[in-house]
Coordinates of C-alpha atoms in Angstrom, one line a residue:
M1 CA -8.6 -2.2 9.9
S2 CA -10.8 -3.3 7.0
L3 CA -12.5 -0.8 4.9
K4 CA -15.8 -2.2 6.0
R5 CA -15.0 -1.9 9.6
R6 CA -13.5 1.6 9.2
S7 CA -16.9 2.7 7.7
L8 CA -18.8 1.1 10.7
A9 CA -16.4 2.7 13.1
L10 CA -16.9 6.1 11.6
T11 CA -20.7 5.8 11.7
C12 CA -20.5 4.7 15.5
A13 CA -18.1 7.6 16.3
I14 CA -20.2 10.3 14.6
T15 CA -23.4 8.9 16.1
S16 CA -21.8 8.9 19.6
S17 CA -20.5 12.5 19.4
I18 CA -23.2 14.2 17.3
V19 CA -24.8 17.3 18.7
L20 CA -28.6 17.1 18.3
V21 CA -29.9 20.3 16.7
G22 CA -33.6 21.0 16.4
M23 CA -34.7 22.3 13.1
T24 CA -37.1 25.1 14.1
G25 CA -35.5 27.5 11.6
T26 CA -36.0 31.2 11.6
A27 CA -39.4 32.8 12.2
A28 CA -39.7 33.3 8.4
A29 CA -39.0 29.7 7.8
Q30 CA -41.5 28.7 10.4
S31 CA -44.2 30.7 8.8
S32 CA -43.7 28.7 5.6
F33 CA -44.6 25.4 7.2
V34 CA -47.7 23.9 6.0
S35 CA -50.1 23.5 8.9
G36 CA -49.2 20.1 10.5
S37 CA -46.3 19.7 8.2
S38 CA -43.0 17.9 9.2
G39 CA -41.2 19.2 6.0
L40 CA -39.3 22.5 6.1
F41 CA -39.4 24.8 3.1
S42 CA -37.4 27.9 3.7
S43 CA -36.2 30.7 1.4
E44 CA -34.0 31.8 4.4
S45 CA -31.4 29.1 3.8
P46 CA -27.7 30.5 3.7
A47 CA -27.0 32.6 0.7
T48 CA -25.0 30.8 -1.9
P49 CA -24.3 31.4 -5.7
S50 CA -27.0 30.0 -7.9
A51 CA -25.0 28.0 -10.3
P52 CA -22.9 25.2 -8.8
K53 CA -19.5 24.3 -10.3
N54 CA -19.8 20.7 -9.0
I55 CA -22.9 18.7 -8.4
I56 CA -23.0 15.6 -6.1
Y57 CA -26.2 13.7 -6.4
M58 CA -26.6 11.1 -3.6
I59 CA -29.5 8.7 -4.0
G60 CA -30.6 6.2 -1.2
D61 CA -32.4 3.9 -3.6
G62 CA -35.8 3.1 -1.8
M63 CA -35.0 5.4 1.1
G64 CA -38.3 6.8 2.2
Y65 CA -39.0 8.9 5.2
N66 CA -39.4 5.9 7.5
H67 CA -36.1 4.3 6.4
V68 CA -34.4 7.4 7.6
S69 CA -36.5 7.3 10.7
A70 CA -35.8 3.7 11.4
T71 CA -32.0 4.4 11.3
N72 CA -32.4 7.5 13.5
L73 CA -34.3 5.4 16.1
F74 CA -31.7 2.6 16.1
E75 CA -28.9 5.2 16.6
T76 CA -30.4 7.6 19.0
G77 CA -33.8 6.2 20.2
Q78 CA -35.7 9.2 18.8
T79 CA -36.8 10.3 15.3
R80 CA -38.9 12.5 13.2
Y81 CA -41.1 12.3 9.9
Q82 CA -43.6 10.1 11.8
V83 CA -47.3 10.3 11.2
E84 CA -50.3 8.7 12.9
G85 CA -54.1 8.8 12.6
E86 CA -57.0 7.6 10.5
P87 CA -57.2 8.3 6.8
G88 CA -58.2 11.9 6.2
A89 CA -57.0 12.9 9.6
V90 CA -53.3 12.1 9.6
T91 CA -51.1 14.3 11.7
P92 CA -47.3 14.3 12.2
V93 CA -45.9 13.0 15.5
E94 CA -44.3 15.8 17.6
G95 CA -40.6 15.8 18.4
G96 CA -37.5 14.5 16.8
D97 CA -34.1 16.1 16.6
A98 CA -31.6 16.1 13.7
V99 CA -29.4 13.0 13.8
Q100 CA -27.9 12.7 10.3
V101 CA -25.6 15.5 8.9
F102 CA -28.1 16.2 6.1
E103 CA -30.9 17.0 8.7
G104 CA -28.9 20.0 10.0
P105 CA -30.2 23.6 9.7
E106 CA -27.6 24.4 6.9
W107 CA -29.7 22.1 4.5
I108 CA -32.8 22.9 2.7
Q109 CA -35.4 20.1 3.2
V110 CA -38.4 19.4 1.0
A111 CA -40.2 16.3 -0.4
Q112 CA -40.1 14.8 -3.8
S113 CA -42.6 13.1 -6.0
T114 CA -41.5 10.0 -8.0
F115 CA -44.2 8.8 -10.4
Q116 CA -43.5 7.4 -13.8
D117 CA -44.9 8.8 -17.1
G118 CA -48.7 8.6 -17.2
N119 CA -49.1 8.4 -13.4
S120 CA -49.4 11.1 -10.8
Y121 CA -49.3 12.0 -7.1
D122 CA -52.4 13.2 -5.5
P123 CA -51.6 14.7 -2.1
Q124 CA -55.2 14.5 -0.9
R125 CA -55.7 10.8 -1.9
A126 CA -52.3 9.8 -0.5
W127 CA -53.4 10.7 3.1
A128 CA -57.1 9.7 2.7
D129 CA -56.5 6.0 1.5
L130 CA -53.9 3.7 3.0
N131 CA -53.7 1.7 -0.3
Y132 CA -53.3 4.7 -2.7
V133 CA -49.5 4.8 -2.5
N134 CA -49.3 1.1 -3.3
E135 CA -50.7 1.8 -6.8
N136 CA -49.1 3.3 -9.9
F137 CA -45.6 3.4 -8.5
T138 CA -42.3 4.0 -10.4
D139 CA -39.3 1.6 -10.7
S140 CA -35.7 2.8 -10.5
A141 CA -35.3 2.8 -14.3
A142 CA -38.1 5.4 -14.9
A143 CA -37.2 7.3 -11.6
G144 CA -33.6 7.4 -12.4
T145 CA -34.2 8.4 -16.0
A146 CA -36.5 11.3 -14.8
M147 CA -33.9 12.5 -12.4
A148 CA -30.9 12.1 -14.8
T149 CA -32.7 13.6 -17.9
G150 CA -35.6 15.8 -16.8
T151 CA -38.1 13.8 -18.8
K152 CA -40.5 11.2 -17.5
T153 CA -40.5 7.7 -19.0
T154 CA -42.1 4.3 -18.5
N155 CA -41.0 1.7 -15.9
G156 CA -38.2 -0.6 -17.3
M157 CA -36.7 2.1 -19.5
I158 CA -33.3 3.6 -19.1
G159 CA -32.2 6.9 -20.6
V160 CA -35.0 6.9 -23.3
D161 CA -38.4 8.4 -23.5
T162 CA -41.6 6.5 -23.8
A163 CA -41.1 6.1 -27.5
G164 CA -37.6 4.7 -27.1
E165 CA -35.8 7.8 -28.2
T166 CA -32.5 8.6 -26.6
L167 CA -32.5 11.3 -23.9
K168 CA -29.4 13.4 -22.9
N169 CA -28.5 12.9 -19.2
T170 CA -26.7 15.3 -16.9
S171 CA -23.6 13.3 -17.1
E172 CA -23.4 13.8 -20.8
H173 CA -24.3 17.5 -20.4
A174 CA -21.5 17.9 -17.9
I175 CA -19.1 16.5 -20.4
E176 CA -20.4 18.7 -23.1
Q177 CA -19.7 21.6 -20.8
G178 CA -16.1 20.5 -20.3
K179 CA -16.6 19.0 -16.9
A180 CA -15.9 15.5 -15.5
A181 CA -18.7 13.0 -14.7
G182 CA -19.1 9.7 -13.0
V183 CA -21.3 7.2 -11.2
V184 CA -20.8 5.2 -8.1
S185 CA -23.0 2.5 -6.5
S186 CA -23.2 -0.1 -3.8
V187 CA -25.0 -2.4 -6.2
P188 CA -23.9 -3.4 -9.8
F189 CA -22.5 -0.5 -11.8
N190 CA -25.0 -1.1 -14.6
H191 CA -28.0 -1.5 -12.4
A192 CA -31.0 0.8 -13.1
T193 CA -29.9 4.0 -11.1
P194 CA -26.3 4.3 -12.2
A195 CA -27.2 3.2 -15.7
A196 CA -29.7 6.2 -15.9
W197 CA -26.8 8.5 -15.7
A198 CA -24.7 6.5 -18.1
A199 CA -26.6 4.4 -20.7
H200 CA -29.7 4.3 -22.9
N201 CA -31.8 1.2 -23.4
S202 CA -35.4 0.4 -23.6
N203 CA -34.9 -2.6 -21.4
R204 CA -33.3 -2.2 -18.0
N205 CA -32.5 -5.9 -18.0
D206 CA -30.4 -5.6 -21.0
L207 CA -27.3 -5.4 -18.6
H208 CA -24.6 -6.7 -20.9
A209 CA -25.4 -4.1 -23.5
M210 CA -25.4 -1.3 -20.9
A211 CA -22.2 -2.6 -19.6
D212 CA -20.7 -2.2 -23.1
E213 CA -22.1 1.2 -23.4
M214 CA -20.7 2.3 -20.1
I215 CA -17.3 0.9 -20.8
A216 CA -17.2 2.8 -24.1
S217 CA -18.5 6.0 -22.6
D218 CA -16.8 9.3 -21.9
L219 CA -17.4 9.0 -18.1
N220 CA -14.4 9.6 -16.0
V221 CA -15.5 7.4 -13.1
I222 CA -17.6 4.2 -12.9
M223 CA -17.5 2.3 -9.7
G224 CA -19.8 -0.4 -8.3
A225 CA -20.5 -4.1 -7.7
G226 CA -21.2 -6.7 -10.4
H227 CA -17.9 -8.7 -10.4
P228 CA -18.2 -11.8 -12.6
F229 CA -15.5 -13.7 -10.5
Y230 CA -16.6 -13.1 -7.0
D231 CA -19.7 -14.3 -5.0
N232 CA -22.0 -12.3 -2.6
N233 CA -19.6 -13.1 0.3
G234 CA -16.6 -11.5 -1.5
N235 CA -15.0 -14.9 -2.2
P236 CA -13.4 -15.7 -5.6
I237 CA -15.1 -18.1 -8.0
A238 CA -13.5 -20.1 -10.8
T239 CA -16.4 -19.9 -13.3
A240 CA -17.7 -16.5 -14.2
D241 CA -21.2 -15.5 -13.0
E242 CA -22.2 -13.3 -15.9
D243 CA -25.4 -11.9 -14.6
Y244 CA -24.1 -8.3 -14.8
M245 CA -20.9 -8.4 -16.8
L246 CA -19.5 -10.9 -19.3
A247 CA -16.2 -12.5 -18.6
S248 CA -14.9 -11.0 -21.8
Q249 CA -16.0 -7.5 -20.8
Y250 CA -14.1 -8.0 -17.5
Q251 CA -11.0 -9.2 -19.4
R252 CA -11.0 -6.1 -21.6
L253 CA -11.0 -3.9 -18.6
A254 CA -8.5 -5.9 -16.6
N255 CA -6.2 -6.3 -19.6
G256 CA -6.1 -2.4 -20.2
E257 CA -8.0 -2.7 -23.6
T258 CA -10.3 0.3 -22.7
D259 CA -9.7 3.9 -21.9
F260 CA -10.2 3.3 -18.2
T261 CA -7.6 2.7 -15.6
F262 CA -9.1 -0.6 -14.0
I263 CA -9.0 -1.2 -10.3
E264 CA -10.6 -4.0 -8.2
D265 CA -8.5 -4.5 -5.1
D266 CA -9.6 -2.7 -1.9
A267 CA -6.2 -1.2 -1.5
D268 CA -6.5 0.5 -4.8
F269 CA -9.8 2.2 -3.9
E270 CA -8.1 3.3 -0.6
K271 CA -5.2 4.8 -2.5
L272 CA -7.6 6.9 -4.6
A273 CA -9.5 7.9 -1.4
N274 CA -6.2 9.0 0.0
G275 CA -5.5 11.2 -3.0
D276 CA -3.1 8.9 -4.8
V277 CA -4.5 9.5 -8.3
S278 CA -2.6 9.0 -11.6
S279 CA -5.3 8.9 -14.3
T280 CA -8.4 10.9 -15.3
K281 CA -10.5 7.8 -16.0
Y282 CA -11.1 4.9 -13.5
F283 CA -13.4 1.9 -13.6
G284 CA -13.6 0.4 -10.1
L285 CA -15.2 -3.0 -9.8
A286 CA -15.7 -4.1 -6.2
Q287 CA -14.8 -7.8 -5.6
V288 CA -18.3 -8.9 -4.9
E289 CA -21.3 -9.9 -7.1
D290 CA -24.6 -8.3 -6.4
T291 CA -24.1 -5.9 -3.5
L292 CA -21.2 -4.7 -1.2
Q293 CA -23.0 -6.2 1.9
H294 CA -26.7 -6.9 1.6
G295 CA -26.4 -10.1 -0.3
R296 CA -23.9 -11.7 2.1
D297 CA -25.0 -15.2 3.6
G298 CA -26.8 -15.3 6.9
D299 CA -30.2 -14.1 8.3
S300 CA -29.9 -10.9 10.2
V301 CA -32.1 -10.3 13.3
T302 CA -30.3 -7.2 14.3
P303 CA -27.8 -5.0 12.3
Y304 CA -24.3 -6.4 12.1
D305 CA -25.1 -9.7 13.8
V306 CA -23.8 -11.4 10.7
P307 CA -20.2 -10.6 9.9
Q308 CA -19.8 -8.2 7.0
N309 CA -17.8 -8.7 3.9
D310 CA -14.3 -7.4 4.0
V311 CA -14.9 -5.4 0.8
V312 CA -14.6 -1.7 -0.2
D313 CA -17.4 0.4 1.3
L314 CA -19.5 3.1 -0.4
A315 CA -17.8 5.9 1.5
T316 CA -14.4 4.9 0.3
M317 CA -15.6 4.6 -3.2
S318 CA -17.3 8.1 -3.0
E319 CA -14.1 9.7 -1.8
A320 CA -12.1 8.0 -4.4
A321 CA -14.4 9.1 -7.1
L322 CA -14.3 12.7 -5.9
N323 CA -10.6 12.8 -5.9
V324 CA -10.5 11.7 -9.5
L325 CA -13.2 14.1 -10.7
N326 CA -11.8 17.0 -8.9
Q327 CA -8.8 17.0 -11.2
D328 CA -11.0 18.8 -13.9
E329 CA -10.7 22.5 -13.1
D330 CA -14.1 23.2 -14.8
G331 CA -15.9 21.0 -12.3
F332 CA -17.9 17.7 -12.3
H333 CA -21.2 15.9 -11.9
V334 CA -21.4 12.6 -10.0
M335 CA -24.2 10.4 -9.0
I336 CA -23.6 8.3 -5.9
E337 CA -26.1 5.6 -5.0
G338 CA -26.8 3.5 -1.9
G339 CA -28.5 0.9 -4.0
A340 CA -29.1 -1.8 -1.6
I341 CA -31.5 0.0 0.7
D342 CA -34.0 -0.9 -2.0
W343 CA -32.9 -4.6 -1.9
A344 CA -33.4 -4.7 1.8
G345 CA -36.8 -3.0 1.4
H346 CA -37.9 -5.5 -1.1
A347 CA -37.0 -8.3 1.3
N348 CA -38.8 -6.4 4.2
D349 CA -35.5 -6.9 6.1
I350 CA -35.2 -4.2 8.7
A351 CA -31.8 -5.2 10.0
R352 CA -30.0 -5.0 6.7
D353 CA -32.2 -1.9 5.7
I354 CA -30.7 -0.1 8.7
E355 CA -27.2 -1.4 7.8
E356 CA -27.6 -0.1 4.2
V357 CA -28.9 3.3 5.4
Q358 CA -26.2 3.7 7.8
A359 CA -23.6 2.9 5.0
F360 CA -25.2 5.5 2.8
N361 CA -25.2 8.1 5.6
T362 CA -21.5 7.4 6.3
A363 CA -20.9 8.0 2.6
V364 CA -22.8 11.4 2.9
E365 CA -20.7 12.3 5.9
T366 CA -17.6 11.5 4.0
V367 CA -18.6 13.6 1.0
V368 CA -19.6 16.5 3.2
A369 CA -16.1 16.4 4.8
W370 CA -14.6 16.2 1.4
V371 CA -16.4 19.3 0.2
E372 CA -15.3 21.3 3.2
E373 CA -11.8 20.2 2.8
N374 CA -11.3 20.3 -0.9
S375 CA -14.1 22.6 -2.3
S376 CA -16.7 24.9 -0.7
W377 CA -20.4 25.3 -0.4
D378 CA -20.1 28.4 -2.7
E379 CA -19.1 26.0 -5.7
T380 CA -20.5 22.6 -4.7
L381 CA -24.1 21.3 -4.4
I382 CA -24.9 18.1 -2.6
I383 CA -28.4 16.7 -3.1
V384 CA -29.4 13.7 -0.8
T385 CA -32.7 12.0 -1.8
A386 CA -34.3 8.8 -3.0
D387 CA -35.7 7.6 -6.3
H388 CA -38.8 6.1 -4.6
E389 CA -39.7 4.4 -1.3
T390 CA -39.6 0.5 -1.0
G391 CA -41.5 -1.8 1.2
Y392 CA -44.1 0.7 2.5
M393 CA -42.5 0.7 6.0
T394 CA -44.5 2.2 8.8
G395 CA -45.2 1.7 12.5
P396 CA -46.3 -1.8 13.6
N397 CA -50.0 -1.3 13.3
N398 CA -51.0 0.4 10.0
D399 CA -54.6 -1.0 9.5
P400 CA -56.9 0.7 9.6
N401 CA -54.9 3.8 10.7
W402 CA -51.3 5.0 10.1
S403 CA -49.0 4.3 13.0
A404 CA -45.6 5.6 14.0
L405 CA -42.3 3.8 14.3
T406 CA -41.2 3.5 18.0
G407 CA -38.0 2.1 19.5
A408 CA -34.9 2.7 21.7
A409 CA -31.3 3.2 20.8
G410 CA -29.6 0.0 19.7
L411 CA -32.8 -2.0 19.1
V412 CA -34.6 -2.7 15.9
P413 CA -37.6 -0.3 15.8
N414 CA -41.2 -1.5 16.2
H415 CA -42.3 -1.5 12.5
G416 CA -44.4 -3.0 9.9
W417 CA -44.0 -3.6 6.1
H418 CA -47.0 -3.4 3.7
S419 CA -45.5 -4.1 0.3
G420 CA -42.7 -6.1 -1.2
N421 CA -42.4 -3.5 -3.9
H422 CA -42.0 0.3 -4.4
T423 CA -44.6 2.8 -3.4
N424 CA -45.8 6.2 -4.8
Q425 CA -45.1 8.1 -1.5
L426 CA -43.3 11.3 -1.5
V427 CA -39.6 10.9 -0.5
P428 CA -37.3 13.3 1.4
L429 CA -35.0 15.6 -0.4
F430 CA -32.1 17.5 1.4
A431 CA -29.8 19.9 -0.3
R432 CA -26.9 22.2 0.6
G433 CA -24.5 24.5 -1.3
A434 CA -24.7 26.5 -4.6
G435 CA -28.1 26.1 -6.2
S436 CA -29.9 24.8 -3.1
A437 CA -32.1 28.0 -3.0
D438 CA -33.2 27.2 -6.5
I439 CA -34.3 23.8 -5.5
A440 CA -36.3 25.3 -2.6
A441 CA -38.0 27.7 -5.0
A442 CA -38.9 24.9 -7.4
A443 CA -40.7 23.1 -4.6
D444 CA -43.9 24.8 -5.3
Q445 CA -46.4 22.0 -4.7
V446 CA -47.8 21.4 -1.3
D447 CA -48.6 18.1 0.5
P448 CA -50.8 18.4 3.6
V449 CA -48.4 16.3 5.7
R450 CA -44.9 16.5 4.1
G451 CA -45.2 20.2 3.1
N452 CA -43.6 21.7 -0.1
Y453 CA -42.5 19.2 -2.7
I454 CA -40.7 19.1 -6.0
D455 CA -41.1 16.7 -8.8
N456 CA -38.2 14.3 -9.7
I457 CA -37.6 16.0 -13.1
E458 CA -36.9 19.5 -11.7
I459 CA -33.3 19.2 -10.6
A460 CA -32.1 17.9 -14.0
N461 CA -34.0 20.7 -15.8
L462 CA -32.4 23.3 -13.4
T463 CA -29.1 21.7 -14.4
F464 CA -29.8 21.9 -18.1
N465 CA -31.7 25.2 -18.2
K466 CA -30.3 27.4 -15.5
W467 CA -27.1 26.2 -13.8
W468 CA -25.3 24.8 -16.8

């Protein structure tokens, strides 16, 4: 079975056997709901130590509330997080059980603001004006930098502040603490989000320079797409496509001229995922150009109606990375990105958006299983969130009022798109394990619909100033 089909089979198997659990919480947790809120903020989450030994930061790039909802609808025919009503009188839609593993009662659930330096999020304006969230939005560079460094910056800037001065990221901080660190992505390894945890550049498009910086870095794991000798269908090409990586950079890795053990064959990712690890530093370059699956040829009407690439999936890369990083007895930090959710959102492509969210969800399931087999919730923290929302996905009729997504299992939900870009919406954040109670406590701002929320600099600052 190919790695791609193994991932899909895992998703389908889990979906078909999942026990739906309502998230009403304890009485104390219920009392902490904001009136009308669909977001749970509870200090009654299971007690765990405050400082995690390991941090696993999982980012669905562009994955707003309705991206999660659309996937839940496709899988089960029901959902949550939906809102409807006229501006100024928006209310949550009742109902909706937990579907994904991170929606279960063991996880704290809050919202997160995402704006870049100089902008803001106004909870009242967000629900009083349909167009407000289409203004002053962040990009992945600024959002990733905020999440990685604890400092806001300007769109287009990676790992530097608004003046272009270098900022320390939590990967570097982990390494200073004697821990291992890595980045994993379903899009090019030096794209904005993984680069935010691995590079420093005032221009997110300076991809070759960031590739050089990452290749020369102290990271233990770098895995992603961006192969110069393969196309978007996973087919080899004779002349290098150097959009992300120069042929000379590839040759240095492939010829063993760097500190990394280089892998690119699917079978080698599989070996690492199965625990066959022989080095403390791996650079894994998937044999595809832009994305693992989103960029493949063919127009999708429903998910998976176009055959997928037979290329390593995000779940396998994630497990491989964890097995490498877990060799460090002092612990590790890793950022794992489902990056092509954002690409599907920009394209307003609901079929591939669901595919990408499912691939990300399967990676989360794999990581949760890895923690329970190889670590524990007393020493490991998993954070599942987004850097921003992309596409302004809503129900089918969003003018002049908000409308809810609707649909049945196995069908593309009834939906609408209202942007080809990012938005300034709050995004969901789920966390479980050591340190999760600190995240809940830091979510001290209140949105009238989403409930308590945290800003995107807070978790990095907890990492720097409290945990590590």
